[in-house]
Coordinates of C-alpha atoms and ligand atoms in Angstrom, one line a residue:
X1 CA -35.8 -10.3 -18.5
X2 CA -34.1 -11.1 -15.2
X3 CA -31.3 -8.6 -13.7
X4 CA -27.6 -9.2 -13.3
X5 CA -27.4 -7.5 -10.0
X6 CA -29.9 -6.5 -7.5
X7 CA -29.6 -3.4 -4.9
X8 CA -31.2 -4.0 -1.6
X9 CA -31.6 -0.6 0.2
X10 CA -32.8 2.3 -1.1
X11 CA -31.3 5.3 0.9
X12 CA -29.3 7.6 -0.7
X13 CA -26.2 5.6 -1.6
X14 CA -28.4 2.8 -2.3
X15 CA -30.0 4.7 -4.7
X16 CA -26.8 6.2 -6.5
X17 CA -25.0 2.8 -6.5
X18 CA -28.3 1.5 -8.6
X19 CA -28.1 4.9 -11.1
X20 CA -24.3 4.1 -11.7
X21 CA -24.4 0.2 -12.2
X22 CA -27.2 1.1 -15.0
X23 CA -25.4 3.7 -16.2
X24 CA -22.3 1.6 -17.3
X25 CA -25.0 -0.7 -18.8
X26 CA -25.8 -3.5 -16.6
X27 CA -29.4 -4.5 -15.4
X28 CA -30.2 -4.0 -11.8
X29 CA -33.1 -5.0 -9.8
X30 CA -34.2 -2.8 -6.7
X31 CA -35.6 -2.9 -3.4
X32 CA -36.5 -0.9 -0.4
X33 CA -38.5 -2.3 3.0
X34 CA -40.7 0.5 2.8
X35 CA -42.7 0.9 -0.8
X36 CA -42.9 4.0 -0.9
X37 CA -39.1 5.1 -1.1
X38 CA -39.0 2.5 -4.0
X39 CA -41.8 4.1 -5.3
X40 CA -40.5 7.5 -5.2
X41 CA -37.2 6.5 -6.7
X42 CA -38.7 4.7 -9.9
X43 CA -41.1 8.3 -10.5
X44 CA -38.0 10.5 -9.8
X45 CA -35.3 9.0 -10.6
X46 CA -35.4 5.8 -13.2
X47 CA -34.8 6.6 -16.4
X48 CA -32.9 4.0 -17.8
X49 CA -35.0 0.4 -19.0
X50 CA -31.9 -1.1 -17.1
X51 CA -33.3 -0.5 -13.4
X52 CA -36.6 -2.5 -12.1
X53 CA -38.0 -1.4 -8.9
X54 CA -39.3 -4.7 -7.3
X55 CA -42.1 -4.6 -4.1
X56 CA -41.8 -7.7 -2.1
X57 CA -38.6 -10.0 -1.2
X58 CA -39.5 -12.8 -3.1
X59 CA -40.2 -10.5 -6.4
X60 CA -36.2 -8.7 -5.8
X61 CA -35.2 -12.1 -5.4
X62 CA -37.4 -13.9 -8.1
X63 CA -35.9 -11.1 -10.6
X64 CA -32.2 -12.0 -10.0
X65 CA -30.6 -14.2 -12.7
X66 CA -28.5 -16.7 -11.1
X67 CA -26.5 -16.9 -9.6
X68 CA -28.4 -14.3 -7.5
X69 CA -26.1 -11.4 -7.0
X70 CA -27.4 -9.0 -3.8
X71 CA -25.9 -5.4 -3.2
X72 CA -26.9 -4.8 0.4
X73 CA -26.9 -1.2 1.3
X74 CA -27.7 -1.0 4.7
X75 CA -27.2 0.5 8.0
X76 CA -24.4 -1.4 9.8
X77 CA -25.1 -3.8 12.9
X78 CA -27.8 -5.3 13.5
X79 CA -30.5 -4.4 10.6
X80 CA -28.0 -5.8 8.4
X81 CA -28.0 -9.1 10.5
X82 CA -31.8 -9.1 10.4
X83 CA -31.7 -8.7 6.7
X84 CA -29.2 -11.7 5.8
X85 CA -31.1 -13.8 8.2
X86 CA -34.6 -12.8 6.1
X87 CA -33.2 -13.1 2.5
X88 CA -30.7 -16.2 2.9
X89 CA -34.0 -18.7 3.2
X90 CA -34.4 -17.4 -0.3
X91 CA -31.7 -18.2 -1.8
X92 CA -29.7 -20.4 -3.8
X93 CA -26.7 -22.6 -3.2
X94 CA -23.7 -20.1 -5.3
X95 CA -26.1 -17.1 -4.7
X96 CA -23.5 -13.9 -4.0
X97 CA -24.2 -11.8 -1.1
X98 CA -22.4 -8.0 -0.7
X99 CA -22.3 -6.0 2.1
X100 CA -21.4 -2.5 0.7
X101 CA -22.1 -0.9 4.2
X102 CA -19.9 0.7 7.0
X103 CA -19.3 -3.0 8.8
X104 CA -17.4 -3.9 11.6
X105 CA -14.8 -6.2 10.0
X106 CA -15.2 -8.6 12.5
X107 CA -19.1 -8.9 11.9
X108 CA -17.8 -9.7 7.8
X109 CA -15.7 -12.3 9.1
X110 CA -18.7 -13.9 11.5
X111 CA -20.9 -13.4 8.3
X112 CA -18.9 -14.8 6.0
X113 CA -17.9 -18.0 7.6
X114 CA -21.8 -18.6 8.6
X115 CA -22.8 -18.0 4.9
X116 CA -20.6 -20.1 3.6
X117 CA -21.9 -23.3 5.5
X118 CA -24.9 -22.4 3.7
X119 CA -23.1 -22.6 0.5
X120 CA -23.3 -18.5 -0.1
X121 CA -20.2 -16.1 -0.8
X122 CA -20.2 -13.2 1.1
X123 CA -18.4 -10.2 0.4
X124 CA -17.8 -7.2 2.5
X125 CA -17.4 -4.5 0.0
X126 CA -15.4 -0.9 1.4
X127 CA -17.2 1.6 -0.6
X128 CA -16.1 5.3 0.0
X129 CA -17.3 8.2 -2.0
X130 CA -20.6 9.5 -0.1
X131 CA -23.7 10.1 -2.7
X132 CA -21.8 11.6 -5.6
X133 CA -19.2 9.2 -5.4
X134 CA -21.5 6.1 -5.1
X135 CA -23.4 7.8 -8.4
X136 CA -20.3 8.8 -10.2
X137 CA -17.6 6.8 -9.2
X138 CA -16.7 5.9 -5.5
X139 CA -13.3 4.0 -4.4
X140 CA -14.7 0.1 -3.8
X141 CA -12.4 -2.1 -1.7
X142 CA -13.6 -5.4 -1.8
X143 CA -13.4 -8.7 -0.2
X144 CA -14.2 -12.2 0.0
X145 CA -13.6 -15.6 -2.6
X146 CA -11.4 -14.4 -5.0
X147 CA -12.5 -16.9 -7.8
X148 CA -16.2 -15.6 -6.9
X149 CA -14.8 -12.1 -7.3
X150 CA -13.1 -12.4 -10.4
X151 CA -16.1 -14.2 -11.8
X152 CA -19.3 -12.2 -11.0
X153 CA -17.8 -8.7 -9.8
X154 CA -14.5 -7.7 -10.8
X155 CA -15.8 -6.4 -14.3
X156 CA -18.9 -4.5 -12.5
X157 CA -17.3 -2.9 -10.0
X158 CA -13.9 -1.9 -12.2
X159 CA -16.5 0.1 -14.3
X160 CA -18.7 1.8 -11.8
X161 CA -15.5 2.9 -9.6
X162 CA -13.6 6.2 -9.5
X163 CA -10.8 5.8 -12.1
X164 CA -7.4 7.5 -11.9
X165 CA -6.2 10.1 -14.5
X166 CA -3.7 7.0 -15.9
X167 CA -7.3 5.1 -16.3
X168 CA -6.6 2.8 -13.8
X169 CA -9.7 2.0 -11.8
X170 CA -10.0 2.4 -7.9
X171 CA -11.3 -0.7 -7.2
X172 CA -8.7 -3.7 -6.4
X173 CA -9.1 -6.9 -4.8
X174 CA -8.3 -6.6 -1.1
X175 CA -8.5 -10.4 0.3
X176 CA -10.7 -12.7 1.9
X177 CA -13.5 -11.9 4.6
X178 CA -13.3 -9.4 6.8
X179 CA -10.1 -7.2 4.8
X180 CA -12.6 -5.4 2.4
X181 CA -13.8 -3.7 5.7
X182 CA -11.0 -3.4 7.5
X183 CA -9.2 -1.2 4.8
X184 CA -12.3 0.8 4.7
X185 CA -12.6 1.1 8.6
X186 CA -8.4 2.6 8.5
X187 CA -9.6 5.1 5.6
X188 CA -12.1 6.4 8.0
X189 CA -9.7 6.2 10.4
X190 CA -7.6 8.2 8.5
X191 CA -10.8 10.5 7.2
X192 CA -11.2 12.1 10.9
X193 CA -7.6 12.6 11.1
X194 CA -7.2 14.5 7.9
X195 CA -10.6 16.5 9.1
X196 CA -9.5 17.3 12.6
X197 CA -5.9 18.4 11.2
X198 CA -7.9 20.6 8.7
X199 CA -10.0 22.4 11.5
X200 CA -6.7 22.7 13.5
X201 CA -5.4 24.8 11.0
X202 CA -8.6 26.7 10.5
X203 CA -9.0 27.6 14.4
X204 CA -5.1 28.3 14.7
X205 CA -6.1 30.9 11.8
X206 CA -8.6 31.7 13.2
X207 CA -8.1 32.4 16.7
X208 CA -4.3 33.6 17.0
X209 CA -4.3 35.3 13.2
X210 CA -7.4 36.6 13.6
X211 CA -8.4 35.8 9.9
X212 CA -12.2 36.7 8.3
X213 CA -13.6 33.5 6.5
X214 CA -12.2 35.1 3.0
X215 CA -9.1 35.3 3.8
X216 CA -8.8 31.8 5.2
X217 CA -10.8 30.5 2.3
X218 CA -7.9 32.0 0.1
X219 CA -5.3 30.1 2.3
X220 CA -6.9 26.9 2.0
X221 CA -7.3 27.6 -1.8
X222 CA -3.7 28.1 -2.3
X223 CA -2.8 25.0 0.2
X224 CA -5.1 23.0 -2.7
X225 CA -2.9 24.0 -5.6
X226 CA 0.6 22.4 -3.5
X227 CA 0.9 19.2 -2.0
X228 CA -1.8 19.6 0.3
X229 CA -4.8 19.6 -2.6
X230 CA -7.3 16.8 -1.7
X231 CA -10.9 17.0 -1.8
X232 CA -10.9 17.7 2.0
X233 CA -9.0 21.0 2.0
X234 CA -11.0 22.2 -1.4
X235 CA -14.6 21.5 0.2
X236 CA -12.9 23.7 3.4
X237 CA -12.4 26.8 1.1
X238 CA -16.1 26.3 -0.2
X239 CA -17.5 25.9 3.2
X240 CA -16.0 29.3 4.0
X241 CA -17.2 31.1 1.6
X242 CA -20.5 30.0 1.7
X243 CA -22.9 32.7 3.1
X244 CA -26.1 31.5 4.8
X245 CA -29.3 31.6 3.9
X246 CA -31.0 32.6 6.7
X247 CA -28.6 35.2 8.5
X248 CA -26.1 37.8 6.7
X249 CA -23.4 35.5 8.3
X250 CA -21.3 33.1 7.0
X251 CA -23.1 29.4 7.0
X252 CA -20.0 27.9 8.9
X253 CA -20.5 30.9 12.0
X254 CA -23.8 29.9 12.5
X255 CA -23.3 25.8 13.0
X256 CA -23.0 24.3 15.9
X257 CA -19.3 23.5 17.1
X258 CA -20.4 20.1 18.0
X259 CA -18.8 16.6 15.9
X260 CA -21.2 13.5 15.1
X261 CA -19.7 10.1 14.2
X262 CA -20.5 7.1 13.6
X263 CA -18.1 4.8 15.1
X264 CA -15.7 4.0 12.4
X265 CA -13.1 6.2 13.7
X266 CA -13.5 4.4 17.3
X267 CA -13.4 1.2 15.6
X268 CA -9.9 2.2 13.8
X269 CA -8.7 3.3 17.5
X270 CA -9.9 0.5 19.0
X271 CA -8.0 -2.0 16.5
X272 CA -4.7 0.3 17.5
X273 CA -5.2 -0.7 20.6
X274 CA -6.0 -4.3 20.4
X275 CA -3.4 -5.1 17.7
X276 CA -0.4 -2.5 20.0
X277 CA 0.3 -0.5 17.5
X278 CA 0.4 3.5 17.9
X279 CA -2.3 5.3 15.9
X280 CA -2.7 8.3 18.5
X281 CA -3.5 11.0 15.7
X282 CA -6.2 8.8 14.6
X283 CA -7.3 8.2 18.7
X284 CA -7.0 11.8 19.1
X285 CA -9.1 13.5 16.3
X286 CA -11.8 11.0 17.6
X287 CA -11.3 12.1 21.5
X288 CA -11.6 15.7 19.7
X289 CA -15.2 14.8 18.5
X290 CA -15.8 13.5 22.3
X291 CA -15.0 17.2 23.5
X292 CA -16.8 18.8 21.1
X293 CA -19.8 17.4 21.7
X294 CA -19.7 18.4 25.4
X295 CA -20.7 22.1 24.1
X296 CA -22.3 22.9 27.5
X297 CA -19.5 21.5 30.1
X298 CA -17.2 23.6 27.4
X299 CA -19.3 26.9 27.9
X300 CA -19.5 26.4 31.8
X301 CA -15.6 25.0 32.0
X302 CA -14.1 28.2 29.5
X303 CA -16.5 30.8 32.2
X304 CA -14.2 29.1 34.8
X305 CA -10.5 28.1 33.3
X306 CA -9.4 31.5 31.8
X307 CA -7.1 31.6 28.4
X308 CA -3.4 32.2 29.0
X309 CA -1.8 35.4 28.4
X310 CA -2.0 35.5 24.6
X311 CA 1.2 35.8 22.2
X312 CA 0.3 38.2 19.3
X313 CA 2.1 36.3 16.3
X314 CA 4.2 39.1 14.5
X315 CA 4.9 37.6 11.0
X316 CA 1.8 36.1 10.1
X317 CA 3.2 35.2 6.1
X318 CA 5.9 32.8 8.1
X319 CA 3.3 31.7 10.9
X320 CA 0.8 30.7 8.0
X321 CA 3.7 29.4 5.7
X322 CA 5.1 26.9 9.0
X323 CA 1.0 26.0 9.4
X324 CA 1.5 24.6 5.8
X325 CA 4.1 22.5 6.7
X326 CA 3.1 21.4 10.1
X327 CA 0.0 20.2 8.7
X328 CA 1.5 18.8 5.7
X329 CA 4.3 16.7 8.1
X330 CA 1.0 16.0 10.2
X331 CA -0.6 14.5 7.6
X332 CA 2.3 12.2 6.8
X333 CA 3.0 11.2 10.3
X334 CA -1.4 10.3 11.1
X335 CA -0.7 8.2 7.5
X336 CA 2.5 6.3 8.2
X337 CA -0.1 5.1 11.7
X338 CA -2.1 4.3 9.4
X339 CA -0.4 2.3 7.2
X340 CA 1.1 1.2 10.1
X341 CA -1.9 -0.4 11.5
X342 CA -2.3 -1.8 8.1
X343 CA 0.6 -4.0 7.6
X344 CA 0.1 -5.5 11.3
X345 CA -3.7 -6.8 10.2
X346 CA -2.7 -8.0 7.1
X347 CA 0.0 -10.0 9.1
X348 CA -2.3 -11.0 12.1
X349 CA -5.1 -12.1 9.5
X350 CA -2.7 -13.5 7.1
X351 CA -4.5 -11.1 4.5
X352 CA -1.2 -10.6 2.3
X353 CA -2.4 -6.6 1.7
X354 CA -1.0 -5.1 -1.0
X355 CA -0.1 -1.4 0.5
X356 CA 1.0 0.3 -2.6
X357 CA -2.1 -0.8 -3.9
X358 CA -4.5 0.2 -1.4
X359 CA -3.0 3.9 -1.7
X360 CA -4.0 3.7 -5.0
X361 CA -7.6 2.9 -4.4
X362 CA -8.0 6.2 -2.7
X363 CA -6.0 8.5 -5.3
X364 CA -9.7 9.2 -6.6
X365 CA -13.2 8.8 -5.9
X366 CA -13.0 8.2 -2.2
X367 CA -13.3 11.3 0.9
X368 CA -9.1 11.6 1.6
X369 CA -8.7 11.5 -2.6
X370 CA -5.2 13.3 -2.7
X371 CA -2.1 13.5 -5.1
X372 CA -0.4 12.6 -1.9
X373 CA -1.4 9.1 -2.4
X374 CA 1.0 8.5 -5.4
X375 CA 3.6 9.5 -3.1
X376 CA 3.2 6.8 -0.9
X377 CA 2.4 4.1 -4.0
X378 CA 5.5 4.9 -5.1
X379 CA 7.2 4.7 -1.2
X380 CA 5.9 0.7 -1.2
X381 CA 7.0 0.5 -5.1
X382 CA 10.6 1.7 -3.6
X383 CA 10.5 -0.6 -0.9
X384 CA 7.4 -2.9 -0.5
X385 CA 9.0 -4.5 2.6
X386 CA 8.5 -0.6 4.4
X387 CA 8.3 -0.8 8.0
X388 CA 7.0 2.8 8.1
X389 CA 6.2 5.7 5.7
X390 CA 8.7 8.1 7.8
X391 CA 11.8 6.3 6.9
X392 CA 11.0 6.1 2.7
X393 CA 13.7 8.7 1.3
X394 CA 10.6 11.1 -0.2
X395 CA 8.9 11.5 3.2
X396 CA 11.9 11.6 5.6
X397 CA 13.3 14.5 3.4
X398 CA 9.6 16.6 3.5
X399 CA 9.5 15.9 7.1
X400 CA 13.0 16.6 8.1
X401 CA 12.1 20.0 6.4
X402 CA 9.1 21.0 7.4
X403 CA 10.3 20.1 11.6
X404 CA 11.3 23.9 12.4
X405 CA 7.8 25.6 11.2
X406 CA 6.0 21.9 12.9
X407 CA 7.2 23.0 15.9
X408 CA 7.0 26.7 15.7
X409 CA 3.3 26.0 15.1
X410 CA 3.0 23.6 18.3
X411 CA 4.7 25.7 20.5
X412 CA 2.1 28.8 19.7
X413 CA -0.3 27.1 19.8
X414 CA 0.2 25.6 23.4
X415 CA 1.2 28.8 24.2
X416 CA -1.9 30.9 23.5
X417 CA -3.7 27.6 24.9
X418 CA -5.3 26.3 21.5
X419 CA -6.6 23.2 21.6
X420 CA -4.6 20.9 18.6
X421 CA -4.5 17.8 19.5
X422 CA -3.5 15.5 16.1
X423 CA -1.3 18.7 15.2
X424 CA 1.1 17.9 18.5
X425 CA -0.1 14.2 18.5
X426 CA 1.5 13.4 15.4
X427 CA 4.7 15.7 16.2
X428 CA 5.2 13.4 19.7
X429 CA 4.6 10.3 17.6
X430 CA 7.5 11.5 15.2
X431 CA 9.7 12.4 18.3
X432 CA 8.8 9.0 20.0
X433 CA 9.5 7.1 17.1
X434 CA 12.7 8.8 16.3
X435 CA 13.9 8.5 19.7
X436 CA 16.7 6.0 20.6
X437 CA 15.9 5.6 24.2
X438 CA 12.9 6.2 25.7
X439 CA 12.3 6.4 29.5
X440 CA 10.7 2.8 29.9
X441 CA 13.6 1.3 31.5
X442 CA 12.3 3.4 34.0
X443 CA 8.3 2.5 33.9
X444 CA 9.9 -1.4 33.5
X445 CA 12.0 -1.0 36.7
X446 CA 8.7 0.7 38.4
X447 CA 6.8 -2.4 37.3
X448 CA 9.4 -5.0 38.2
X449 CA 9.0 -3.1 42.0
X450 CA 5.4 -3.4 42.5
X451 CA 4.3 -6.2 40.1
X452 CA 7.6 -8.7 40.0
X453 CA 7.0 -8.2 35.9
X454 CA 10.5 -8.5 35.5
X455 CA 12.6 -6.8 32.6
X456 CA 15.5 -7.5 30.2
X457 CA 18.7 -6.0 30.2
X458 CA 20.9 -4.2 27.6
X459 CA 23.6 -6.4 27.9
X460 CA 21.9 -9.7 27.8
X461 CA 19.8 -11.3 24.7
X462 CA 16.0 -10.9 24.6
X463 CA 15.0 -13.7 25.5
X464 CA 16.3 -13.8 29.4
X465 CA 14.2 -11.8 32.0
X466 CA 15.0 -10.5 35.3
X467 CA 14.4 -9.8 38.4
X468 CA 15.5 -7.7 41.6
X469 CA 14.3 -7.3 45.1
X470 CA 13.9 -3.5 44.9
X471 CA 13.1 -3.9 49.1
X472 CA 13.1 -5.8 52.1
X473 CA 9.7 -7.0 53.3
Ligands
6PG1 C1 -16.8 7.7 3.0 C2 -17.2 8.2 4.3 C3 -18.5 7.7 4.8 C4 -19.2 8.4 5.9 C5 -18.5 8.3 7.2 C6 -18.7 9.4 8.1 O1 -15.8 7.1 2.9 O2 -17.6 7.8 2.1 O3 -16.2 7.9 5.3 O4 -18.3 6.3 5.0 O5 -19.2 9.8 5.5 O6 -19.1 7.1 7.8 O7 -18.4 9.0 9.3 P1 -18.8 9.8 10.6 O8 -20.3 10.0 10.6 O9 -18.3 8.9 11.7 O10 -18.0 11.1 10.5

C-alpha cells in the first residue's frame, strides 16, 4: 500500500502536520534524518494504520504513490537547500515538492524556477498555527502551479486547515512561487507587531498603574470579550495568571525580559524597505526585540540615564479605557502597513493577491486569529481597489474615535519616559499619512543644495525637474 503524501521532518510541526493529514483520512508516509525521532514517534504517537514511519530516503520515497507528493518540514535556509538537492535525484518527472517551512520568499522563487527545469512543481506553503494548529488545524497559504494545486492539494489541505465558524476553510490559493511565503512572511510581520503592542499595554499597566498580574489578567480578559479578542490578548491573560513552579512568583516575573526571533519579522522590514513603502510599526516592534536583548547595556545604561519625574495618572478607569483604544487604533494602523506592503508585492510580482481573502485565511487557526479580520474582509469587499485600510468608512470612524485616548496614552507614556515604540509608531504613521504637507520640500531643497538632486514644483506638472544655484562657488 503506497501513501498519498509523505512528511519529511519530524520535529514538532512535522509531526502534528502527519497526525492531522491521517486524521482526516489520508495515508502519509514519514521520515526523519535521525531514526531515532522517527522511531520515537511511530512508539508514541502512531495510532492510526494511515501513517508509515519509513528509515532511509529511498524507502520515504519508494512508499510515495505517484506522483510523489513531499511535505518538507524543515528548518529554513540552507538545510532545506541541502535537502532538495538530496531528494530531487530521486525523483520523478511530475513529482510535487512542498516547502511548509518559514522560507525566505525569494529562496521559493530561486527553488521553484530550478525545480521546474527538472520537471518538479514546487510549492512554498505559508503554514501558521505553531504545534496545536499544525495538529488541529493551522491557516495554510499556499503557492505555486495552480493546475498542480488544484489537482493534488487543494482537497488535502482544505480539510486539514483551520475552518471558520461559516465552515469556510482557511486555506486559499495565494499564487505562483514565491507569494505562499511572502503572505506568510507579512503575517509574521504583523505577528510581532500585534505582540509588541500587547506588551506595551502590559508595561504601561504595569509601570505607571502600578497593576498586580491579576488585575492586568482581568483587563486583558475583558479587552478579549470587545474588539480586541484574538488568540494573542487571551494567551496574555493566561500568561499572567500562571504561577511558577519553582518560586511563589508569578511565571511571567521570573522570565527573562529578553525577545528571540527568527528573522521573519526583519525579513517583513526589510521588504518595507526595499519595495518604499512605510511599515515602521512592524520595523519598530522588531528594533524592540533588538533592545531587549541588550539586557546588560540596559542594566548598566538605566544605573546611568535616570527616569523622568514621574506623572501619577489620577483616573486610572479612563487611562485604562484610552489604553483600549490606543491599542485598538494601533492595531489598525500596524495592519493597514501591512496590507499596505501587501498590495505593492502583489503588484511588483504581478501576483494578483486577493486581500479580502488573505484576511480571511487568518480569521482562524493561525497566531493573529482575530474577529478583527472580518472587518477588514469586508473593508476589500466594500472597496477591493483600497489604497489603505485607514480610509474604508468602518476603520476611519473607529480611529477617528479612539485619536483623543491614542494620544492621551502617548503623551503619558513619553512623559513618565516608557518605552512604546509601535504604540507612537503607528500614531506618527497616522499623523504622516493624514498630513497634507509634509516638510520635504524642505529636505528636497537641502538635497537640491548639496547633491544638485533637483525637485519639482507645485505649480508645474510632475514630470519637469529643477534646479537652482543655492550659492556661488
Ligand atoms: C506561526 C508563527 C511561527 C513562529 C514564528 C515565531 O505563524 O505559527 O509565526 O511561524 O512561531 O516563526 O517567530 P519568532 O521566533 O521570530 O518570534
Amino acid at each position: 500500500m503506497k501513501s498519498y503524501i509523505g512528511v519529511y521532518g519530524l520535529g514538532v510541526m512535522g509531526q502534528s502536520l502527519a497526525l492531522n493529514i491521517a486524521n482526516h483520512n489520508y495515508s502519509v508516509a514519514v521520515y526523519n534524518r535521525s531514526t531515532d525521532v522517527t522511531e520515537k514517534f511511530a512508539k508514541d504517537r502512531i495510532q492510526s494504520r494511515k501513517i508509515t514511519p519509513t528509515y532511509s530516503v529511498e524507502q520515504f520515497i519508494n512508499t510515495l504513490e505517484s506522483p510523489r507528493k513531499i511535505i518538507l518540514m524543515v528548518k529554513a535556509g540552507a538545510v532545506t537547500d541541502a535537502i532538495i538537492e538530496s531528494i530531487v535525484p530521486l525523483l520523478s518527472a511530475g513529482d510535487i515538492l512542498i516547502d511548509c517551512g518559514n522560507s525566505y520568499y525569494k529562496d521559493t522563487i530561486r527553488r521553484n524556477k530550478s525545480l521546474l527545469e527538472k520537471n518538479i512543481h514546487f510549492f512554498g506553503v505559508g503554514v501558521s498555527g505553531g504545534e496545536r494548529g499544525a495538529l488541529e488545524g493551522p491557516s495554510i497559504m499556499p503557492s505555486g502551479d495552480e493546475a498542480n494545486y488544484n489537482l493534488y492539494l487543494r482537497d488535502l489541505f482544505n480539510v486539514i486547515s483551520a475552518h471558520t465558524e461559516d465552515g469556510s476553510p482557511c486555506c486559499d490559493y495565494i499564487g505562483p512561487d514565491g507569494s505562499g511565503h511572502y503572505v506568510k512572511m507579512v503575517h509574521n510581520g504583523i505577528e510581532y507587531g500585534d505582540i509588541q503592542i500587547i506588551c506595551e499595554a502590559y508595561q504601561l499597566l504595569k509601570s505607571v498603574l502600578h497593576l498586580n498580574n491579576e488585575e492586568m489578567a482581568d483587563i486583558f480578559e475583558k479587552w478579549n470579550k470587545g474588539r480586541l479578542s484574538s488568540f494573542l490578548i487571551e494567551i496574555t491573560a493566561q500568561i499572567l495568571r500562571r504561577k511558577d513552579d519553582l518560586t511563589d512568583n508569578y511565571l511571567v516575573d521570573m522570565i527573562l525580559d529578553e525577545a528571540g526571533q527568527k528573522g521573519t519579522g526583519k525579513w517583513t522590514s526589510m521588504e518595507g524597505l526595499d519595495s518604499g513603502i512605510a511599515i515602521p510599526t512592524i520595523a519598530e516592534s522588531v528594533f524592540a526585540r533588538c533592545l531587549s536583548a541588550i539586557k546588560p547595556q540596559r542594566v548598566q545604561a538605566s544605573k546611568q540615564l535616570p527616569l523622568p519625574k514621574q506623572f501619577e495618572v489620577e483616573d486610572k478607569e479612563k487611562f485604562i479605557a484610552d489604553l483600549e483604544e490606543a491599542v485598538y487604533a494601533s492595531k489598525i494602523t500596524s495592519y493597514a502597513q501591512g496590507f499596505t506592503l501587501l498590495a505593492e508585492a502583489s503588484k511588483e510580482n504581478n501576483w494578483d493577491l486577493k486581500l479580502g481573502n488573505i484576511s480571511l485565511l487568518w480569521r482562524e487557526g493561525c497566531i493573529i486569529r482575530a474577529q478583527f479580520l472580518e472587518k477588514i474582509k469586508q473593508a476589500f469587499d466594500q472597496d477591493a481597489n483600497l489604497t489603505n485600510l485607514l480610509l474604508a468608512q468602518q476603520f476611519k470612524e473607529e480611529i477617528i474615535n479612539a485619536e483623543k485616548g491614542w494620544r492621551n496614552v502617548v503623551v503619558t507614556a513619553i512623559q513618565n519616559g516608557v518605552y512604546i515604540p509601535c504604540i507612537t509608531a503607528s500614531l506618527q504613521y497616522y499623523d504622516g499619512y493624514r498630513s497634507e504637507r509634509l516638510p520635504a520640500n524642505l529636505l528636497q531643497a537641502q538635497r537640491d543644495w548639496f547633491g544638485a538632486h533637483t525637485y519639482h514644483r507645485v505649480d508645474k506638472p510632475h514630470d519637469q525637474s529643477f534646479h537652482t544655484q543655492w550659492e556661488e562657488f
